[in-house]
XYZ file of C-alpha atoms in Angstrom:
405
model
C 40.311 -3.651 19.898
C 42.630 -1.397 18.313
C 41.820 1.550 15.633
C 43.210 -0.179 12.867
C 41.058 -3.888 13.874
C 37.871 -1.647 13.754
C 38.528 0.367 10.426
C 39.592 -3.179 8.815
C 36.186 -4.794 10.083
C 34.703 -1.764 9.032
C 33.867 -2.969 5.336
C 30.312 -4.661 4.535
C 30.370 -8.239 5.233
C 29.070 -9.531 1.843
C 27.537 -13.129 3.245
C 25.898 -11.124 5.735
C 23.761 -9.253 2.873
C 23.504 -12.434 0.679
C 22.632 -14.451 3.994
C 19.729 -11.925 4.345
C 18.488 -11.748 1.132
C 18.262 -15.512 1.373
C 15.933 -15.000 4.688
C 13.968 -12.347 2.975
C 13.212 -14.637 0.021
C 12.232 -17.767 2.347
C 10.153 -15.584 4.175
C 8.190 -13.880 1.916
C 7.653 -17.354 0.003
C 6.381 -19.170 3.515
C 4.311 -16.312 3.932
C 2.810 -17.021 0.701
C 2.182 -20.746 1.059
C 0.759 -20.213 4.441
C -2.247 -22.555 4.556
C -1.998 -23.290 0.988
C -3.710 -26.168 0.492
C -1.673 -29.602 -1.113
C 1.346 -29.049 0.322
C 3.656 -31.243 2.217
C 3.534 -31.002 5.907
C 7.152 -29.973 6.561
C 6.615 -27.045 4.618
C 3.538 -25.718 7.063
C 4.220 -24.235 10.467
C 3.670 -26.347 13.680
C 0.598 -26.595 15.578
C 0.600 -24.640 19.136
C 0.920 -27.866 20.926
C 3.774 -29.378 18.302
C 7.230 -30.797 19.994
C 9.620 -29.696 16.789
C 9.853 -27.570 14.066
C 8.976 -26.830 10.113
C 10.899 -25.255 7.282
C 8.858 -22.593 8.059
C 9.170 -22.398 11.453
C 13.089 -21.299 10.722
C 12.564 -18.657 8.635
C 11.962 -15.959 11.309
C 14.768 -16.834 13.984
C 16.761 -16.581 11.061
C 15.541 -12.928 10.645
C 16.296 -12.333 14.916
C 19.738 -13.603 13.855
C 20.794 -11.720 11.503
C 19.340 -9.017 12.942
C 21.660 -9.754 15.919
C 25.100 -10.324 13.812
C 24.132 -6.395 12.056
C 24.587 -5.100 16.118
C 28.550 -5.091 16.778
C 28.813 -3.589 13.080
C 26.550 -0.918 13.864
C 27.822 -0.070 17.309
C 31.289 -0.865 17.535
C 32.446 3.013 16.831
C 29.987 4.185 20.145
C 31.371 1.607 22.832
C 32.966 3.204 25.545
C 31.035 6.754 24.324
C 27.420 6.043 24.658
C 25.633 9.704 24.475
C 22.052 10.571 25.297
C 21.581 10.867 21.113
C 22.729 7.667 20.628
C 20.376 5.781 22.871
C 17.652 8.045 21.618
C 18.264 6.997 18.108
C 17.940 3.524 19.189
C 14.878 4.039 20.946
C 13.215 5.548 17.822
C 14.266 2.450 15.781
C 12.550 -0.057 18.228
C 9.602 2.206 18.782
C 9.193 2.461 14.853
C 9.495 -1.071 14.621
C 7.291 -1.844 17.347
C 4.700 0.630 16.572
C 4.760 -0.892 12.822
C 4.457 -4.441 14.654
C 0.762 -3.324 16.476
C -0.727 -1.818 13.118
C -0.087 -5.204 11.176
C -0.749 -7.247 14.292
C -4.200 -5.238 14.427
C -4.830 -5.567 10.678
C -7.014 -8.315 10.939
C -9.662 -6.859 12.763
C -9.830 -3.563 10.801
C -13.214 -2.461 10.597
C -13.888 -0.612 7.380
C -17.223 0.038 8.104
C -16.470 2.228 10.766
C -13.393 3.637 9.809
C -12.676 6.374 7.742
C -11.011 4.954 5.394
C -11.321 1.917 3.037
C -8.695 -1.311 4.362
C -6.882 -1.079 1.269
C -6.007 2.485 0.764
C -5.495 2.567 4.711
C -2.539 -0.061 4.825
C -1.591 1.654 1.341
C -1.454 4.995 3.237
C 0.522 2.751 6.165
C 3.356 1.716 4.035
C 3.601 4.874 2.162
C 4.176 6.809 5.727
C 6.655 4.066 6.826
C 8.444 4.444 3.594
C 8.410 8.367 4.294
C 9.599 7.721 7.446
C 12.130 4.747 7.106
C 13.650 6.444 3.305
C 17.155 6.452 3.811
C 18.947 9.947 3.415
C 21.615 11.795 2.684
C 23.762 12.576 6.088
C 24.579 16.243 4.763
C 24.221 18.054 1.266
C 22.281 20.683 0.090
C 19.223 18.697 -0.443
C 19.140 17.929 3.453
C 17.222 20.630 4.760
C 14.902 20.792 2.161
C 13.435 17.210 2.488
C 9.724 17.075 3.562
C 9.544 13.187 3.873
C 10.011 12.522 7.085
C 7.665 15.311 8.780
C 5.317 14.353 6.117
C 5.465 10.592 6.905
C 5.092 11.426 10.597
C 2.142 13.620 9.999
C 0.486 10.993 7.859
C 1.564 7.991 10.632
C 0.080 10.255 13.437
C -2.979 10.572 11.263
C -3.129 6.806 10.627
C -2.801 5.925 13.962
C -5.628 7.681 15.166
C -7.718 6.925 12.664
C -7.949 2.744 13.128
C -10.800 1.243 14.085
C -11.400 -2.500 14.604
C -13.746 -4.743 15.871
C -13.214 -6.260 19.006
C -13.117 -9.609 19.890
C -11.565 -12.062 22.816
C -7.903 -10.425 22.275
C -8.904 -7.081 21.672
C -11.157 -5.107 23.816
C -10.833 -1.516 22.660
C -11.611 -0.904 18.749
C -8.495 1.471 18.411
C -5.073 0.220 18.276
C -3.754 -1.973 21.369
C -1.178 -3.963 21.516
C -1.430 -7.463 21.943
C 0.551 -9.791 19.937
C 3.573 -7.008 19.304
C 3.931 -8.513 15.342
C 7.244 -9.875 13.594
C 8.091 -6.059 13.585
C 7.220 -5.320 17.157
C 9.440 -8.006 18.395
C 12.214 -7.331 16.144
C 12.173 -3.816 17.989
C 11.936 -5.141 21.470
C 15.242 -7.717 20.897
C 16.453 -4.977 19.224
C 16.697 -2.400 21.749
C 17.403 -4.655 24.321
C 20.728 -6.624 22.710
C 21.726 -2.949 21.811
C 21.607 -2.277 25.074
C 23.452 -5.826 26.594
C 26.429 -4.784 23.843
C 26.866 -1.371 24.576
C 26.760 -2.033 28.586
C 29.070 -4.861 28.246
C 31.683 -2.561 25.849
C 31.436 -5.631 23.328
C 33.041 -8.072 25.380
C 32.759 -11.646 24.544
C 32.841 -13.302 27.573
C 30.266 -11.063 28.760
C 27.767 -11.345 25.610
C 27.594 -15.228 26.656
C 27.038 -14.640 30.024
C 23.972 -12.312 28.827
C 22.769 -15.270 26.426
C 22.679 -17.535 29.490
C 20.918 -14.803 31.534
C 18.470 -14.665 28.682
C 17.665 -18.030 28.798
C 17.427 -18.196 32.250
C 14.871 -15.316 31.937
C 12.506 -17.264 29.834
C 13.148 -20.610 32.365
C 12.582 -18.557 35.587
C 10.120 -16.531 34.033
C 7.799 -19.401 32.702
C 7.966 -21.210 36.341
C 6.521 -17.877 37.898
C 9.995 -16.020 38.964
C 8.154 -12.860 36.673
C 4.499 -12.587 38.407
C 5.930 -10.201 40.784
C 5.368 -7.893 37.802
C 2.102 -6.105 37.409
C -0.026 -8.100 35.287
C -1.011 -5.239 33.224
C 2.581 -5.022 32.336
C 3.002 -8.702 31.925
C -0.120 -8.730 29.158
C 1.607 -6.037 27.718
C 5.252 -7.526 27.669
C 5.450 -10.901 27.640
C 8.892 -11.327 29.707
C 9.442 -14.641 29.128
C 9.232 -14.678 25.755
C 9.679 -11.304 23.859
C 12.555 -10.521 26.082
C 14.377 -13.965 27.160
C 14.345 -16.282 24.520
C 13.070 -13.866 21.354
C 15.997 -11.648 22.638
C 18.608 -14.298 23.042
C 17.735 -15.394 19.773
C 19.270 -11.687 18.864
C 21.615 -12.105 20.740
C 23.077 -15.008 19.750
C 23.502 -13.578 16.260
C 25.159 -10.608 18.413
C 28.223 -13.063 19.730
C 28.340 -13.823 15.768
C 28.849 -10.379 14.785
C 31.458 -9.529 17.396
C 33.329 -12.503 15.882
C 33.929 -10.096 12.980
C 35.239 -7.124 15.287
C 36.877 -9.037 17.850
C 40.449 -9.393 15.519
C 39.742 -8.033 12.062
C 42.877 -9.678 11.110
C 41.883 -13.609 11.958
C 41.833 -16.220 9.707
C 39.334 -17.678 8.321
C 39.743 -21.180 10.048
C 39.598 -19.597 13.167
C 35.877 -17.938 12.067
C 34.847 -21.071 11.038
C 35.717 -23.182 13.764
C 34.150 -20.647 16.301
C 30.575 -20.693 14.202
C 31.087 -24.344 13.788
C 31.448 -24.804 17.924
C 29.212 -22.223 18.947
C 26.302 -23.724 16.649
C 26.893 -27.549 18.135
C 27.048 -25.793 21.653
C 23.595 -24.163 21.126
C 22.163 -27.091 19.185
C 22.853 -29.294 21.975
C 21.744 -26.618 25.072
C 18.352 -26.619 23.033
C 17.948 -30.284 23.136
C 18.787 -30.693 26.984
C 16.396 -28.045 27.288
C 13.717 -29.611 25.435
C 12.046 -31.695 27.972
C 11.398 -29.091 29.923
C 8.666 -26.575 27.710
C 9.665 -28.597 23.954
C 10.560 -27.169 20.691
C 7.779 -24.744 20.286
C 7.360 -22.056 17.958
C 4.171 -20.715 19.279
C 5.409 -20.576 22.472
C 9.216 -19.639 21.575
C 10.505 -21.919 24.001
C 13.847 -21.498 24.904
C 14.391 -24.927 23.224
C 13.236 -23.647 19.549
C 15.354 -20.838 20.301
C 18.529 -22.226 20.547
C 17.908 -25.349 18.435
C 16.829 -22.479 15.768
C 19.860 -20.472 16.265
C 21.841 -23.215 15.734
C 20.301 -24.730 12.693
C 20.477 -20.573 11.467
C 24.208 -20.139 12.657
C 25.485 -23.553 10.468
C 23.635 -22.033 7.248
C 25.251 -18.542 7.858
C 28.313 -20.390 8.288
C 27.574 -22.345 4.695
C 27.197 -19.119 3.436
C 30.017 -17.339 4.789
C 32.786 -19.500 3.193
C 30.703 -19.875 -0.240
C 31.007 -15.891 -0.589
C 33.353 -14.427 1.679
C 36.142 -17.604 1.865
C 35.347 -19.549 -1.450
C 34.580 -16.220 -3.326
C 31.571 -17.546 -5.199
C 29.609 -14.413 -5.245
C 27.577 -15.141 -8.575
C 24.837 -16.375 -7.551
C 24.269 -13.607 -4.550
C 23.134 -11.328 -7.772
C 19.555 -12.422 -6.948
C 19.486 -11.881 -3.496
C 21.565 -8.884 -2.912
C 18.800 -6.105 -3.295
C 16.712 -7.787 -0.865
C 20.002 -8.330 1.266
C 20.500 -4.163 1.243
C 17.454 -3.150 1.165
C 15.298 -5.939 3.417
C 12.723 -3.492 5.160
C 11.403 -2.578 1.758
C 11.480 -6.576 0.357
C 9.608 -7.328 3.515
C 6.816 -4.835 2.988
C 6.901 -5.141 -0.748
C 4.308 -8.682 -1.157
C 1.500 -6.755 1.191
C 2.548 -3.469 -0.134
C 1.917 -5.044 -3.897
C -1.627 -6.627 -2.978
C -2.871 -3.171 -1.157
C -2.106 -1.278 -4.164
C -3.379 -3.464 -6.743
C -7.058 -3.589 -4.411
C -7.132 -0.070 -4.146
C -6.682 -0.503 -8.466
C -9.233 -3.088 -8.136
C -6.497 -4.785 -10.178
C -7.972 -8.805 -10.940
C -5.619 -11.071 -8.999
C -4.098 -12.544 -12.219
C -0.454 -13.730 -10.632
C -2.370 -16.158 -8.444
C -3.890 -18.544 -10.149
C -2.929 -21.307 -8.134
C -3.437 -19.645 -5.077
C -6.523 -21.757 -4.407
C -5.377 -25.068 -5.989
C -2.126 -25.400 -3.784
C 0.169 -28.160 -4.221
C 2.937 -28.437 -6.542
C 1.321 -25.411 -8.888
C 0.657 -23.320 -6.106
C 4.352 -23.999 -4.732
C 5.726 -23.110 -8.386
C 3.384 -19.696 -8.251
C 4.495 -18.683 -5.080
C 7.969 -19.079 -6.328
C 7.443 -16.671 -9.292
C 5.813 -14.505 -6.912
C 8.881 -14.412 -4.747
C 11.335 -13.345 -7.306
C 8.840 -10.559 -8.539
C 9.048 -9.357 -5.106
C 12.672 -9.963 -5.124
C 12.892 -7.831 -8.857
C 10.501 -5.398 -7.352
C 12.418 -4.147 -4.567
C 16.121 -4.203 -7.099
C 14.084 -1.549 -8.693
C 12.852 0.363 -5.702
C 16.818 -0.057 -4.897
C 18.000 1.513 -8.558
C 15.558 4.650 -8.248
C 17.010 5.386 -4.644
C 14.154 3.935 -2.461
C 16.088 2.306 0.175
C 14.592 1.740 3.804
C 16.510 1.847 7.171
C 14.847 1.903 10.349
C-alpha cells in the first residue's frame, strides 16, 4: 500500500460510527428487555440447547465485528514497525477490557454484607475509575502533565479490586474476584489482542487474514473434538480455547478482512466494496450452515456455526449501511446514533452506570413502569429508555467525556 492509499483511507469511515451506534442502541435495548415478560419469542435469546438464533442473539457478534473492521484503521501506520510500546499499549487495552469483563461477570454474586462497601456505590465507584482510566486525552498541551485522572482511576481500580467480596457458589469458589465467565468486556479484550496480533504478524495481508479466519475456525473444530486437552486444565478453565479464542476471535476477525477492505486501495470504487462485502457475507453465511450439523447454531456455546452465520447476517447490514451513508449520502438520520457511534464505551456503561447512581440516590425507579408488565408497554419503555441512554451519553460527548480503551 502506498503513502498516499493510507493517508486517503486515513479519514473516519462515517457508516462505521453510524453502524456502531446502531449496535450500541440494539444492545442496550435487548439488555433491557431481557426476560421481560410478554414479549415475542424472537425477541428473547436462545436456550443453551437451541439450534438457531434470536434478534438478540445478533446484537453482540455485531459488537466483535465492528470491533474487528476498527483494527486495520487503527494499525495500518505500525505494520512493518511493530515496537515493544506498541504491543504494550495493546496489551493494556485487552487487560483493561478483560479485567472490566471479571468485575461485571462477578457482579452477581457481590456480597454486601461482607464487603466494605454498599453494591451500589461499589459499581458506582467501578465506573467512575474506568471512566478515570478510559477518559480520552489530549496527546500533548500544557494541560498534559498536570492531569491526575488516570493515576487516580488506577488507585481507585486497585482499591476496588481488592476490596470485592462475593459469595461463592458452584462457579465460584473463592469470594474475591476470579475469573470465570471473562464478560462481554473480557472477551472483547481477548479477540482483541489476539486479531491485533494475526494483522500485525501478517503485515495486513489479505490472503493471509483468511487463511487466519480458517485457522480460527479450525481452532474451535479441533479444539471441541479434544485436539486442546493437551493444555493444562487449569489453563483450559481459565481460557476457554475453543471458544474465546477460535470462533469469538474469528468473529473479530472477520470484521478485520472488512476493515482492510478500506486500506487495501483507498482509491476503489464503490462497486468493487460492495461486491466484496456482498461475496464475503454469502461465503460465510453458507460455511456456517455446512458447519451446522456438526455443534448447531448456538449462542451459548458460540459454535463456530453462530459465528459465521452471525458474521454474515452482521456483514450484509454493515453493508446496508455503508451505501445508505457513505455511497447514497443519506447521513440524516445517523444524527441519533452518532454519539453512541464515537463514544460507544461510555453508551455501553451508561444504562448500569444510570441505575447505580440513582440507588445510591435512592432515586424511586419512575422510568420503569412497565418494567414488570412487559409486552408491548414494556417494549415501548425500554425504547424511551434507550434513547435517554442514547441523549445521555451526546451530553457526556458535548462536556468532553469521551472513553477509549
Amino acid at each position: 500500500m502506498t503513502t498516499q492509499s493510507i493517508a486517503a483511507a486515513s479519514p473516519r469511515l462515517a457508516s462505521l460510527d453510524a453502524f456502531r451506534g446502531c449496535v450500541i442502541a440494539a444492545m442496550i435495548w435487548v439488555n433491557y428487555i431481557a426476560g421481560m415478560p410478554g414479549i415475542p419469542y424472537w425477541l428473547e435469546h436462545t436456550g443453551p440447547r437451541a439450534d438457531g438464533i434470536t434478534l438478540p442473539d445478533i446484537v453482540f457478534p455485531g459488537f466483535l465485528f465492528i470491533v474487528g473492521i476498527a483494527i486495520p484503521l487503527a494499525l495500518h501506520r505500525s505494520v512493518g514497525r511493530v515496537t515493544p510500546a506498541l504491543l504494550g499499549r495493546l496489551a493494556w487495552r485487552a487487560a483493561s477490557l478483560m479485567v472490566a469483563g471479571v468485575v461485571l461477570a462477578n457482579a452477581y454474586r457481590y456480597d454486601a454484607a461482607n464487603a466494605l462497601l454498599p453494591r451500589a456505590l461499589y459499581f458506582l465507584l467501578f465506573y467512575g475509575a474506568m471512566m478515570l482510566l478510559w477518559r480520552q486525552r489530549e496527546q500533548q498541551g500544557p494541560n498534559r502533565r498536570r492531569d491526575w485522572s488516570y493515576p487516580a482511576g488506577l488507585a481507585l481500580m486497585l482499591f476496588l479490586l481488592a476490596a470485592f467480596r462475593g459469595s461463592t457458589d458452584a462457579e465460584f469458589d473463592s469470594v474475591y474476584l476470579q475469573p470465570g465467565w471473562w464478560g462481554i468486556l473480557g472477551m472483547i479484550g481477548w479477540s482483541y489482542l489476539l486479531c491485533s496480533l494475526i494483522y500485525l504478524a501478517t503485515k495486513g495481508d489479505g490472503t493471509a487474514l483468511m487463511a487466519a479466519l480458517g485457522a480460527l475456525v479450525a481452532l474451535y473444530l479441533g479444539g471441541m473434538a479434544g485436539a486442546m486437552d493437551w493444555l493444562h486444565a487449569p489453563l483450559r478453565a481459565v481460557v476457554n480455547v475453543p471458544q474465546l479464542l477460535g470462533s469469538t476471535g474469528a468473529n473479530v476477525l472477520a470484521g478485520t478482512i472488512v476493515g482492510w477492505l478500506f486500506l487495501r486501495d483507498a482509491a476503489a470504487d464503490h462497486g468493487s466494496r460492495i461486491r466484496f462485502m456482498a461475496w464475503f457475507a454469502l461465503g460465510l453465511f453458507v460455511c456456517g450452515l455446512l458447519l451446522r450439523p456438526y455443534h448447531g447454531i448456538n449462542k451459548i456455546q458460540a459454535t463456530a456455526s453462530y459465528t459465521l452465520v452471525c458474521a454474515a447476517i452482521v456483514l450484509a447490514l454493515f453493508l446496508c449501511c455503508y451505501v445508505m451513508v457513505d455511497v447514497w449520502g443519506w447521513r440524516r438520520w445517523t444524527v441519533a446514533v452518532l454519539p453512541a457511534g464515537t463514544n460507544a464505551l461510555f453508551a455501553y456503561i451508561a444504562p448500569d452506570l444510570w441505575e447505580q447512581c440513582a440507588a445510591v440516590l435512592h432515586l424511586p425507579r419512575l422510568w420503569w413502569p412497565f418494567l414488570e408488565s412487559g409486552g408491548a408497554p414494556g417494549l415501548l419503555n425500554a425504547a424511551v429508555m434507550t434513547a435517554a441512554m442514547l441523549g445521555l451519553t451526546a451530553l457526556a460527548s458535548r462536556i468532553g467525556l469521551r472513553l477509549k480503551f
